[in-house]
PDB file of C-alpha atoms in Angstrom:
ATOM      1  CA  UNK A   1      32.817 -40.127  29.764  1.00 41.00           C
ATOM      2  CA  UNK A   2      36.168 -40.236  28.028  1.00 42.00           C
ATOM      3  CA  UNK A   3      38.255 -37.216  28.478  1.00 44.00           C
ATOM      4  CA  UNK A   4      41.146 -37.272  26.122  1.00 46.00           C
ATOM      5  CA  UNK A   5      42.837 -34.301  24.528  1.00 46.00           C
ATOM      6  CA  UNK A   6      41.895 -33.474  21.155  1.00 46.00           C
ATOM      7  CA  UNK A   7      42.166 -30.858  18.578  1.00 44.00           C
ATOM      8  CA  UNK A   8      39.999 -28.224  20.609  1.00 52.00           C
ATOM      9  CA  UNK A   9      42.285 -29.228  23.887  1.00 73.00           C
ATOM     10  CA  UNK A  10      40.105 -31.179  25.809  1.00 87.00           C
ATOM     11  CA  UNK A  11      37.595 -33.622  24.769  1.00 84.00           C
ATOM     12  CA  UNK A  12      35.371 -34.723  28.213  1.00 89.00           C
ATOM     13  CA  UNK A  13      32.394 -33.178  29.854  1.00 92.00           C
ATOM     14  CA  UNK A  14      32.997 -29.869  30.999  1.00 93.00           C
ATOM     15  CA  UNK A  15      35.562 -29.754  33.694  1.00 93.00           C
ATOM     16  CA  UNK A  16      36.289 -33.291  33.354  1.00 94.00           C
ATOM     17  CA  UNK A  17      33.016 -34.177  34.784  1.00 96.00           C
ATOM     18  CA  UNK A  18      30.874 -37.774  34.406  1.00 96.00           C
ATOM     19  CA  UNK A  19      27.467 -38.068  34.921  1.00 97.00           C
ATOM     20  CA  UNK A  20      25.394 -41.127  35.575  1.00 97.00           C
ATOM     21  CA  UNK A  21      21.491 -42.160  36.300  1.00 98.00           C
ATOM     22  CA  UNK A  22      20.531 -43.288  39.402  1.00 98.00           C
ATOM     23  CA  UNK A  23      17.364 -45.276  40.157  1.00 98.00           C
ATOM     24  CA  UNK A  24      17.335 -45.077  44.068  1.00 98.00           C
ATOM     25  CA  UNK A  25      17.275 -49.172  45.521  1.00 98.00           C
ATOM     26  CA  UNK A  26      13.577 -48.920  47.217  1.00 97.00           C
ATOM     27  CA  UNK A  27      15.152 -51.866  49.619  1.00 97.00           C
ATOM     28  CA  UNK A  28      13.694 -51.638  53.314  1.00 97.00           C
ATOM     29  CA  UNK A  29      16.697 -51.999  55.622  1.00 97.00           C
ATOM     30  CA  UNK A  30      16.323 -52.809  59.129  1.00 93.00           C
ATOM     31  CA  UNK A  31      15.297 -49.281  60.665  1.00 94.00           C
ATOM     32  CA  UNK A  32      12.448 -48.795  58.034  1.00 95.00           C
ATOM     33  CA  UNK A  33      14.166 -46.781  55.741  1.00 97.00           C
ATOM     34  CA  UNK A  34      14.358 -47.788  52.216  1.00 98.00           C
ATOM     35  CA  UNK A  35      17.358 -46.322  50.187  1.00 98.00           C
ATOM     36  CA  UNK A  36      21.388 -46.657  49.446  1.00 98.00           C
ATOM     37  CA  UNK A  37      24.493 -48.149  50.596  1.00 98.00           C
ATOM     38  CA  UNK A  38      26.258 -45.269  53.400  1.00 98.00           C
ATOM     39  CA  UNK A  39      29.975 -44.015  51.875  1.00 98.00           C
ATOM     40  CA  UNK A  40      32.516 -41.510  51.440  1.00 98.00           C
ATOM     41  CA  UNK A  41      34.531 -39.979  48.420  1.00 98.00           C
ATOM     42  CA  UNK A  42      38.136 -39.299  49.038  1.00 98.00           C
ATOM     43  CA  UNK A  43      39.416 -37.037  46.513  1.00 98.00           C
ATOM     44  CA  UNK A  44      35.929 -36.325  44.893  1.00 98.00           C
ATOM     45  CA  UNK A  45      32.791 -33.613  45.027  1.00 98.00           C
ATOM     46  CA  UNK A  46      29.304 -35.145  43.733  1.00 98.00           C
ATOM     47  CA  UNK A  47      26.190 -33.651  42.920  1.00 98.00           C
ATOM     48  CA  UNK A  48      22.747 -34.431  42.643  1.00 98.00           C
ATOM     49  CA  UNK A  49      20.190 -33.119  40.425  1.00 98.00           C
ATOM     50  CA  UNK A  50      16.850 -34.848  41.332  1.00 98.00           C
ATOM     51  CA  UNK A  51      14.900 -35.551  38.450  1.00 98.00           C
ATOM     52  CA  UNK A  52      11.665 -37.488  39.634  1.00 98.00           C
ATOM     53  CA  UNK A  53      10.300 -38.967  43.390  1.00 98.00           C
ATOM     54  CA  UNK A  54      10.782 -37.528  46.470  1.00 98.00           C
ATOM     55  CA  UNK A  55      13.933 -39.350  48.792  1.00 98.00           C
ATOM     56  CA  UNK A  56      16.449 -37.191  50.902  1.00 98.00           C
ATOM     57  CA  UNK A  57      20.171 -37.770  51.386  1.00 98.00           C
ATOM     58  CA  UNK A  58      21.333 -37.957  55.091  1.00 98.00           C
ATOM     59  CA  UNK A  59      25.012 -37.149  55.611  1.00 98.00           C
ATOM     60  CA  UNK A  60      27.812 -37.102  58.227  1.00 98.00           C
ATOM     61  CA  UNK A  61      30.497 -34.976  58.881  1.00 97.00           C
ATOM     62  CA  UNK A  62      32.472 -33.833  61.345  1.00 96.00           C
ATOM     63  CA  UNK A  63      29.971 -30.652  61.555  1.00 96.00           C
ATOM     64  CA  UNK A  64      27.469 -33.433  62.352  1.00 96.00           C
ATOM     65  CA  UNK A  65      24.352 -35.313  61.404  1.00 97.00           C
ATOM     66  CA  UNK A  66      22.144 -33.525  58.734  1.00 98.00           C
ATOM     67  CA  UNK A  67      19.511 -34.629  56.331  1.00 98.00           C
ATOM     68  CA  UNK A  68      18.505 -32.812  52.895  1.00 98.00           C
ATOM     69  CA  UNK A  69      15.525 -32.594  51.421  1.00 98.00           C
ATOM     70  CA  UNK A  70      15.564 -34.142  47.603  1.00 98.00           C
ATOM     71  CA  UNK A  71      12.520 -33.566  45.110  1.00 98.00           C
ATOM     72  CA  UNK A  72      12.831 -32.585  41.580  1.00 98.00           C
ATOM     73  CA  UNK A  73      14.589 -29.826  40.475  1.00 98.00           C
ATOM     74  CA  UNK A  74      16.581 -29.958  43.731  1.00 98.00           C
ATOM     75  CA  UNK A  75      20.608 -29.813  42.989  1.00 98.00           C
ATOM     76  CA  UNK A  76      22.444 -30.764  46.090  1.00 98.00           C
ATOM     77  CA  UNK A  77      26.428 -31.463  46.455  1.00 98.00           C
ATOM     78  CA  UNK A  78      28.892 -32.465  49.001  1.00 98.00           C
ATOM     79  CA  UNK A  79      32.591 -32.207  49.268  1.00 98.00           C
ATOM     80  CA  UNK A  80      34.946 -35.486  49.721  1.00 98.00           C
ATOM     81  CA  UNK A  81      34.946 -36.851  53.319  1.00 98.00           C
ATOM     82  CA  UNK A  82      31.027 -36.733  53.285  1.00 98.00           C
ATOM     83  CA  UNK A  83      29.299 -39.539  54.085  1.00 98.00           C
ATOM     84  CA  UNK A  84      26.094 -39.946  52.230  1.00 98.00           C
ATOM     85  CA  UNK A  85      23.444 -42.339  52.323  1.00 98.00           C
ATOM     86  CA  UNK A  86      20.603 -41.964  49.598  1.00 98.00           C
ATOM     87  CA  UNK A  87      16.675 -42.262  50.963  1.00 98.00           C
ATOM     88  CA  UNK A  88      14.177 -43.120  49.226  1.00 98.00           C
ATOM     89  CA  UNK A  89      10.405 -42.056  49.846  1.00 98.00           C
ATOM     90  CA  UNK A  90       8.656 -42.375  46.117  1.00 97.00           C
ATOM     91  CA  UNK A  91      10.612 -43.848  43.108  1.00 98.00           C
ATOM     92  CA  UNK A  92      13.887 -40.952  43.821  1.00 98.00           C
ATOM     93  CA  UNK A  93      15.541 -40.523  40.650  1.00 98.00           C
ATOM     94  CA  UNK A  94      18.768 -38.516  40.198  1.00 98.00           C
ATOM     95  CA  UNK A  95      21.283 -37.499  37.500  1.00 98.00           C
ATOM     96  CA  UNK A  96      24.670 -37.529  39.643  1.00 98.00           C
ATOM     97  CA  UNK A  97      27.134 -35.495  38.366  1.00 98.00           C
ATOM     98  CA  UNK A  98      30.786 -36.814  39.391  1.00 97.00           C
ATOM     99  CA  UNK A  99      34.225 -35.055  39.547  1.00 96.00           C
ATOM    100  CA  UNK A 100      37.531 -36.220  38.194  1.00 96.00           C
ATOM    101  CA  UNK A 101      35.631 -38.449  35.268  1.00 95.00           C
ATOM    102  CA  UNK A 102      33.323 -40.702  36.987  1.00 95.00           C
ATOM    103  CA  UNK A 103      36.083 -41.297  39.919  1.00 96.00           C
ATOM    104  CA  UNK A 104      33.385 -41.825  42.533  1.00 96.00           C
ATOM    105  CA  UNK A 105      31.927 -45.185  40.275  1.00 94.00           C
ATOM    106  CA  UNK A 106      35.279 -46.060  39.720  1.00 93.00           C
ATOM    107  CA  UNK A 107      37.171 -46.768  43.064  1.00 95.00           C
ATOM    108  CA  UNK A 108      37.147 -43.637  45.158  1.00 98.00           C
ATOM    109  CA  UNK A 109      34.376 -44.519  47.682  1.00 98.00           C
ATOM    110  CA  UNK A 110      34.836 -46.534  50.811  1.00 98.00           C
ATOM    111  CA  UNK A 111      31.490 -48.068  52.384  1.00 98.00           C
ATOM    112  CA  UNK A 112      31.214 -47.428  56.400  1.00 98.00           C
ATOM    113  CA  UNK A 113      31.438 -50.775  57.153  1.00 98.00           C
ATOM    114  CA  UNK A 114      31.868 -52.029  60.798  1.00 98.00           C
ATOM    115  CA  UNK A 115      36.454 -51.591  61.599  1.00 98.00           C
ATOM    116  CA  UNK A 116      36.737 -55.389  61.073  1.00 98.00           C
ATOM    117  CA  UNK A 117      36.122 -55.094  57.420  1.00 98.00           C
ATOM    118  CA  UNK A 118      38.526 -52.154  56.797  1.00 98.00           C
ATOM    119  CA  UNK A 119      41.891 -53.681  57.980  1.00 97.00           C
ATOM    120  CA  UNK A 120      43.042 -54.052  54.399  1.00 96.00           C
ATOM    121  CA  UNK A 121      42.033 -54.140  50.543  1.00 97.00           C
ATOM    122  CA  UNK A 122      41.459 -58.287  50.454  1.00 97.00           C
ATOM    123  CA  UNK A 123      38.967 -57.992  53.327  1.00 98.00           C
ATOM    124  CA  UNK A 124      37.293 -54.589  52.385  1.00 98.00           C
ATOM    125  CA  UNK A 125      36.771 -56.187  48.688  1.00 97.00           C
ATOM    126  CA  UNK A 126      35.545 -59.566  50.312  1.00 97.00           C
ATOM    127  CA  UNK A 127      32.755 -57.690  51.996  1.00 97.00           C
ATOM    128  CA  UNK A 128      32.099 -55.228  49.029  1.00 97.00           C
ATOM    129  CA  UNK A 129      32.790 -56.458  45.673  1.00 96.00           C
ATOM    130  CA  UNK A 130      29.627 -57.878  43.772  1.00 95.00           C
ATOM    131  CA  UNK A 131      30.403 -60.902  40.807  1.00 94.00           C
ATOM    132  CA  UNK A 132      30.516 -59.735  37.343  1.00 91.00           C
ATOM    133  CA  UNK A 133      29.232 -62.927  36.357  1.00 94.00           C
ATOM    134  CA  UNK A 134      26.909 -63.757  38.944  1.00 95.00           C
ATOM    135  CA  UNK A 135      23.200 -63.995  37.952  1.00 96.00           C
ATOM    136  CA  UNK A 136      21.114 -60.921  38.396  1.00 95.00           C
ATOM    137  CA  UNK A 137      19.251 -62.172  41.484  1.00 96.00           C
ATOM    138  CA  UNK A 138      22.674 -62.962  42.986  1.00 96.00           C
ATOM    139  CA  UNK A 139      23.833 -59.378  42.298  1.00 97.00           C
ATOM    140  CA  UNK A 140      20.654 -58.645  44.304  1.00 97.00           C
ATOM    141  CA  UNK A 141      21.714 -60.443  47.419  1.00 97.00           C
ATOM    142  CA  UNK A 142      25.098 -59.077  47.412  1.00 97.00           C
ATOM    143  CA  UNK A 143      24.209 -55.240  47.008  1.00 97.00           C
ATOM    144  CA  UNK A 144      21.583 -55.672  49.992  1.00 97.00           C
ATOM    145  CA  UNK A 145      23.930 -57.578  52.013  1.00 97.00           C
ATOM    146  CA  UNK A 146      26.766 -54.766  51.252  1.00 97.00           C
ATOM    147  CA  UNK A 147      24.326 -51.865  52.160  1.00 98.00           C
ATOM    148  CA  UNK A 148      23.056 -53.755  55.402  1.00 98.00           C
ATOM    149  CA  UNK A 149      26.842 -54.320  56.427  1.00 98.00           C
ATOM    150  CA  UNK A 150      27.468 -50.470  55.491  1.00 98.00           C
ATOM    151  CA  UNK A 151      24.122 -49.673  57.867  1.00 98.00           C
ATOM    152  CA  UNK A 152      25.811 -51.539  60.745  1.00 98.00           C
ATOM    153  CA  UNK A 153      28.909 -49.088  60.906  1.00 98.00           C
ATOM    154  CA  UNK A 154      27.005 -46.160  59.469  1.00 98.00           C
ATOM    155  CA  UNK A 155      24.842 -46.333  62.717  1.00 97.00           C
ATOM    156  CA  UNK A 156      27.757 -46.810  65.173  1.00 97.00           C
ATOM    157  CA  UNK A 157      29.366 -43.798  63.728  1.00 98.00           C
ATOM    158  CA  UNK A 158      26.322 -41.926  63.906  1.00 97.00           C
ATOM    159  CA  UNK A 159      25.781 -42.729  67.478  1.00 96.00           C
ATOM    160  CA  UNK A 160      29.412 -42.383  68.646  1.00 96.00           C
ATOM    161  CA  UNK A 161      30.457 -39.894  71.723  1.00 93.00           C
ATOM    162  CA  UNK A 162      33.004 -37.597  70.299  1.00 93.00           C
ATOM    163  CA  UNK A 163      34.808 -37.509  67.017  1.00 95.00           C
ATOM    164  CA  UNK A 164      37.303 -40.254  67.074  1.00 97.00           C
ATOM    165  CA  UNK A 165      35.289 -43.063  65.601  1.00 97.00           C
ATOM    166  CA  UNK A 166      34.307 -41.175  62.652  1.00 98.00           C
ATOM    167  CA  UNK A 167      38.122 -39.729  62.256  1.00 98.00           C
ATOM    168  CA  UNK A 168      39.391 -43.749  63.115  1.00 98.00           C
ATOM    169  CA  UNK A 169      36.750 -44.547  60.215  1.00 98.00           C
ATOM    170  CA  UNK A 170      38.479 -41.550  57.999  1.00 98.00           C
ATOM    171  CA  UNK A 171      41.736 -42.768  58.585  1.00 98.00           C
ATOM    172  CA  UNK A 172      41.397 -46.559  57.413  1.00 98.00           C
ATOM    173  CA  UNK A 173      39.232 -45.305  54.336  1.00 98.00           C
ATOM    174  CA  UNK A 174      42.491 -43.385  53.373  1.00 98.00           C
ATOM    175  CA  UNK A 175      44.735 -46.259  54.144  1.00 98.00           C
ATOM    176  CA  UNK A 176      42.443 -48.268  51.947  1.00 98.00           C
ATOM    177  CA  UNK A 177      42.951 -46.561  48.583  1.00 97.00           C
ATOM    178  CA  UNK A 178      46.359 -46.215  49.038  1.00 97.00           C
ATOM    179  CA  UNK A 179      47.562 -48.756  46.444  1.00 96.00           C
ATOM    180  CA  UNK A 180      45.493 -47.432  44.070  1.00 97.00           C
ATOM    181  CA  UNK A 181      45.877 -43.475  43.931  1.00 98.00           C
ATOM    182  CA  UNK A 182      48.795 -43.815  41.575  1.00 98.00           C
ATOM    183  CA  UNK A 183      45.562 -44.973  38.934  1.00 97.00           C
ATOM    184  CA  UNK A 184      43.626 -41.716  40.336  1.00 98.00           C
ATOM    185  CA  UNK A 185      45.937 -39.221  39.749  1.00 98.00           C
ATOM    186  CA  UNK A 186      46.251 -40.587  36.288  1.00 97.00           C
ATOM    187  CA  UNK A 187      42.656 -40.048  35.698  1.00 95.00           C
ATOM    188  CA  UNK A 188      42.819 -36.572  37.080  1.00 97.00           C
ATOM    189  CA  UNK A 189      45.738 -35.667  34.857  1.00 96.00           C
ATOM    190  CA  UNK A 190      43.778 -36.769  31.874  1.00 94.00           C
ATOM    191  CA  UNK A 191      40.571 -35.430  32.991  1.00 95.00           C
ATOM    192  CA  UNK A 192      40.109 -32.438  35.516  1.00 96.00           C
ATOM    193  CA  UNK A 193      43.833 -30.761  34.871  1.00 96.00           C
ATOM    194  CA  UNK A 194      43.492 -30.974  31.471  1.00 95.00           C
ATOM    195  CA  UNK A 195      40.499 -29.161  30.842  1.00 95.00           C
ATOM    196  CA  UNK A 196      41.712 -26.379  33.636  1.00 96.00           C
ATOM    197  CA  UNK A 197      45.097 -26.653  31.116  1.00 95.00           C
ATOM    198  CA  UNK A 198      42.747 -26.559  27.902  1.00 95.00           C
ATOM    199  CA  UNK A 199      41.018 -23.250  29.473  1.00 95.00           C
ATOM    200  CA  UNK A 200      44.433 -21.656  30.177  1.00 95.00           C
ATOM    201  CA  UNK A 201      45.782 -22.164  26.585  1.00 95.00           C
ATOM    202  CA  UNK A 202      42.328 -20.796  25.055  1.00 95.00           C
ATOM    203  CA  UNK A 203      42.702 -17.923  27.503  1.00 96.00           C
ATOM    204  CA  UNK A 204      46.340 -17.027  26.236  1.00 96.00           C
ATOM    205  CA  UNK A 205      45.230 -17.186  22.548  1.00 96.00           C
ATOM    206  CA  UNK A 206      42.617 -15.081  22.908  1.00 97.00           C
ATOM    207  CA  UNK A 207      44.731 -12.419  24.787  1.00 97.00           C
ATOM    208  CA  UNK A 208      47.026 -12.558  21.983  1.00 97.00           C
ATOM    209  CA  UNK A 209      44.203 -12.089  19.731  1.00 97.00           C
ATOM    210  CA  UNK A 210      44.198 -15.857  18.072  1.00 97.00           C
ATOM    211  CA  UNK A 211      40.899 -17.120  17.999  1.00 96.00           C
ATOM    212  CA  UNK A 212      42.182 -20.076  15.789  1.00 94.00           C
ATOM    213  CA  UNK A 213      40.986 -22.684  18.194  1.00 92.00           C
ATOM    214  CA  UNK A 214      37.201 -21.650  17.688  1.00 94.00           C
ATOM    215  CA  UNK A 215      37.379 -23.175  14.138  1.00 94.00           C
ATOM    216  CA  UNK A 216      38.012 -26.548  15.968  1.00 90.00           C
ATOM    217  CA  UNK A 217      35.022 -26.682  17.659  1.00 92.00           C
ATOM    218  CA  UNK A 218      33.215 -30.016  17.721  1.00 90.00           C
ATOM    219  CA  UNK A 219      29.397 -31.334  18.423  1.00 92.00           C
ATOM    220  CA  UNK A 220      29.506 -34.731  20.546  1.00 91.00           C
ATOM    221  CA  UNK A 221      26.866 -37.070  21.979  1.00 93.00           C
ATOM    222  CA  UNK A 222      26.608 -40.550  23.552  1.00 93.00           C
ATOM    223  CA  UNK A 223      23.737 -42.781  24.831  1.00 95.00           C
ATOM    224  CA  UNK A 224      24.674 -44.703  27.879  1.00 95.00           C
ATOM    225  CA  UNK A 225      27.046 -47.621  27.565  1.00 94.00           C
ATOM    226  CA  UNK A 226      24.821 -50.207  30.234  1.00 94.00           C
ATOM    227  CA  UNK A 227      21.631 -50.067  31.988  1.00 96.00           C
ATOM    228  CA  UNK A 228      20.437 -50.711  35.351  1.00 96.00           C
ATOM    229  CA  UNK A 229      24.044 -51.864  37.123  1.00 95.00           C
ATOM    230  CA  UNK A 230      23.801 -52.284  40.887  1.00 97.00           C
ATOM    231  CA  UNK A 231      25.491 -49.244  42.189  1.00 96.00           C
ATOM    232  CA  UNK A 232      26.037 -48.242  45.652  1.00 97.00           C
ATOM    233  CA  UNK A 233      22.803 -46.092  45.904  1.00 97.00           C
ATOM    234  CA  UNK A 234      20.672 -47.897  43.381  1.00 98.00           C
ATOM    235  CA  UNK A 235      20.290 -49.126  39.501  1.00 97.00           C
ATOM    236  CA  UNK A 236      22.747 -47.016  37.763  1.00 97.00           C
ATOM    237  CA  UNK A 237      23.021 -46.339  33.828  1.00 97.00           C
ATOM    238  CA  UNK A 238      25.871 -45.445  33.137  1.00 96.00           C
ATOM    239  CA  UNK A 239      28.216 -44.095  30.238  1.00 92.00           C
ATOM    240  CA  UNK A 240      31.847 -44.997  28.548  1.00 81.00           C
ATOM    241  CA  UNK A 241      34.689 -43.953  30.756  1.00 54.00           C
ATOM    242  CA  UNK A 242      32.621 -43.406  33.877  1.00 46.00           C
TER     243      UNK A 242
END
């Protein structure tokens, strides 16, 4: 959601949060398993709050393999450098919760795809990008095709003896998003540090005694701005600014 200052200092979700709704993709892939497209986040924490079904989330980290549980009422979050893929078991429904302002749905993720694709941003987007314009059954083919390709690399990491693949895998991610971190920190200046700046202000007021900020206070709501986009994990609806 949009997070620009106002009159009460800060105008986003709390903590310059975004939140979107994910309808886990109930695709088979080729080892059975029906769910998401396997990534990291870079410069990002996301959450899960499960709302409805019954999936799991397997992830990867240097700690190792691990798989978690999901069923409703189940909040579950992971730190950047996590790779995640979704699983889903009976119709898995989430509310994700994103730092820095929707970041993770709007360029900080890298797919694990196999080290031929990640070489540099024209060949990672080849592989990865779906048409705005394409039909909707087109979309279709390129967000399986994506998440198989992710699958392939996912696995070989997985399986790998020792910890260089997954840190070779780390490193080209990073090298990825270079070009475009001068956009991120943008979006963190206007989101996440401004609200921690917004909290610091209200904090020196009120140790002064000036409470003038609470007469500023504001109601806001918003209904998502589209429905049912092909996301990494599934059909996403999603709201302005994330």
């Amino acid at each position: 959601m949009s997070a620009g200052p106002d009159s009460t200092g800060f105008a986003g979700l709390p903590g310059g949060v975004a939140v979107s709704h994910l309808s886990v993709y109930d695709w088979p892939a080729d080892d059975g398993v029906c769910g998401g497209t396997p990534h990291l986040h870079l410069t990002c924490s996301e959450a899960y709050v499960v709302t409805g079904g019954r999936g799991s989330v397997q992830t990867l980290t240097t700690s190792g393999y691990e798989v978690t549980p999901l069923a409703p009422g189940t909040v579950a979050w992971f730190t950047p450098g996590t790779i995640h893929r979704l699983v889903n078991e009976d119709e898995l429904r989430i509310t994700v919760l994103m730092q820095n302002s929707g970041l993770p749905e709007a360029g900080d993720a890298v797919l694990t795809l196999p080290p031929k694709y990640l070489t540099d941003p024209g060949t990672y987007a080849a592989a990865t990008v779906i048409p705005a314009d394409a039909p909707e059954e087109e979309k279709e083919r390129f967000a399986r095709a994506r998440r198989d390709l992710a699958l392939e690399g996912y696995r070989t990491l997985r399986e790998a003896d020792g910890p260089e693949p997954l840190a070779a895998f780390q490193r080209a991610a990073a090298e990825l998003v270079r070009p475009r971190l001068a956009e991120w920190r943008e979006r963190w200046r206007r989101g996440a540090e401004a609200a921690a700046a917004a909290t610091g202000e209200q904090l020196d007021r009120l140790e002064r005694g000036d409470a003038s900020h609470l007469a500023d206070a504001v109601v806001r709501a918003e209904q998502p701005s589209a429905y049912g986009k092909f996301g990494m994990c599934g059909r996403l609806d999603v709201y302005r600014g994330a």
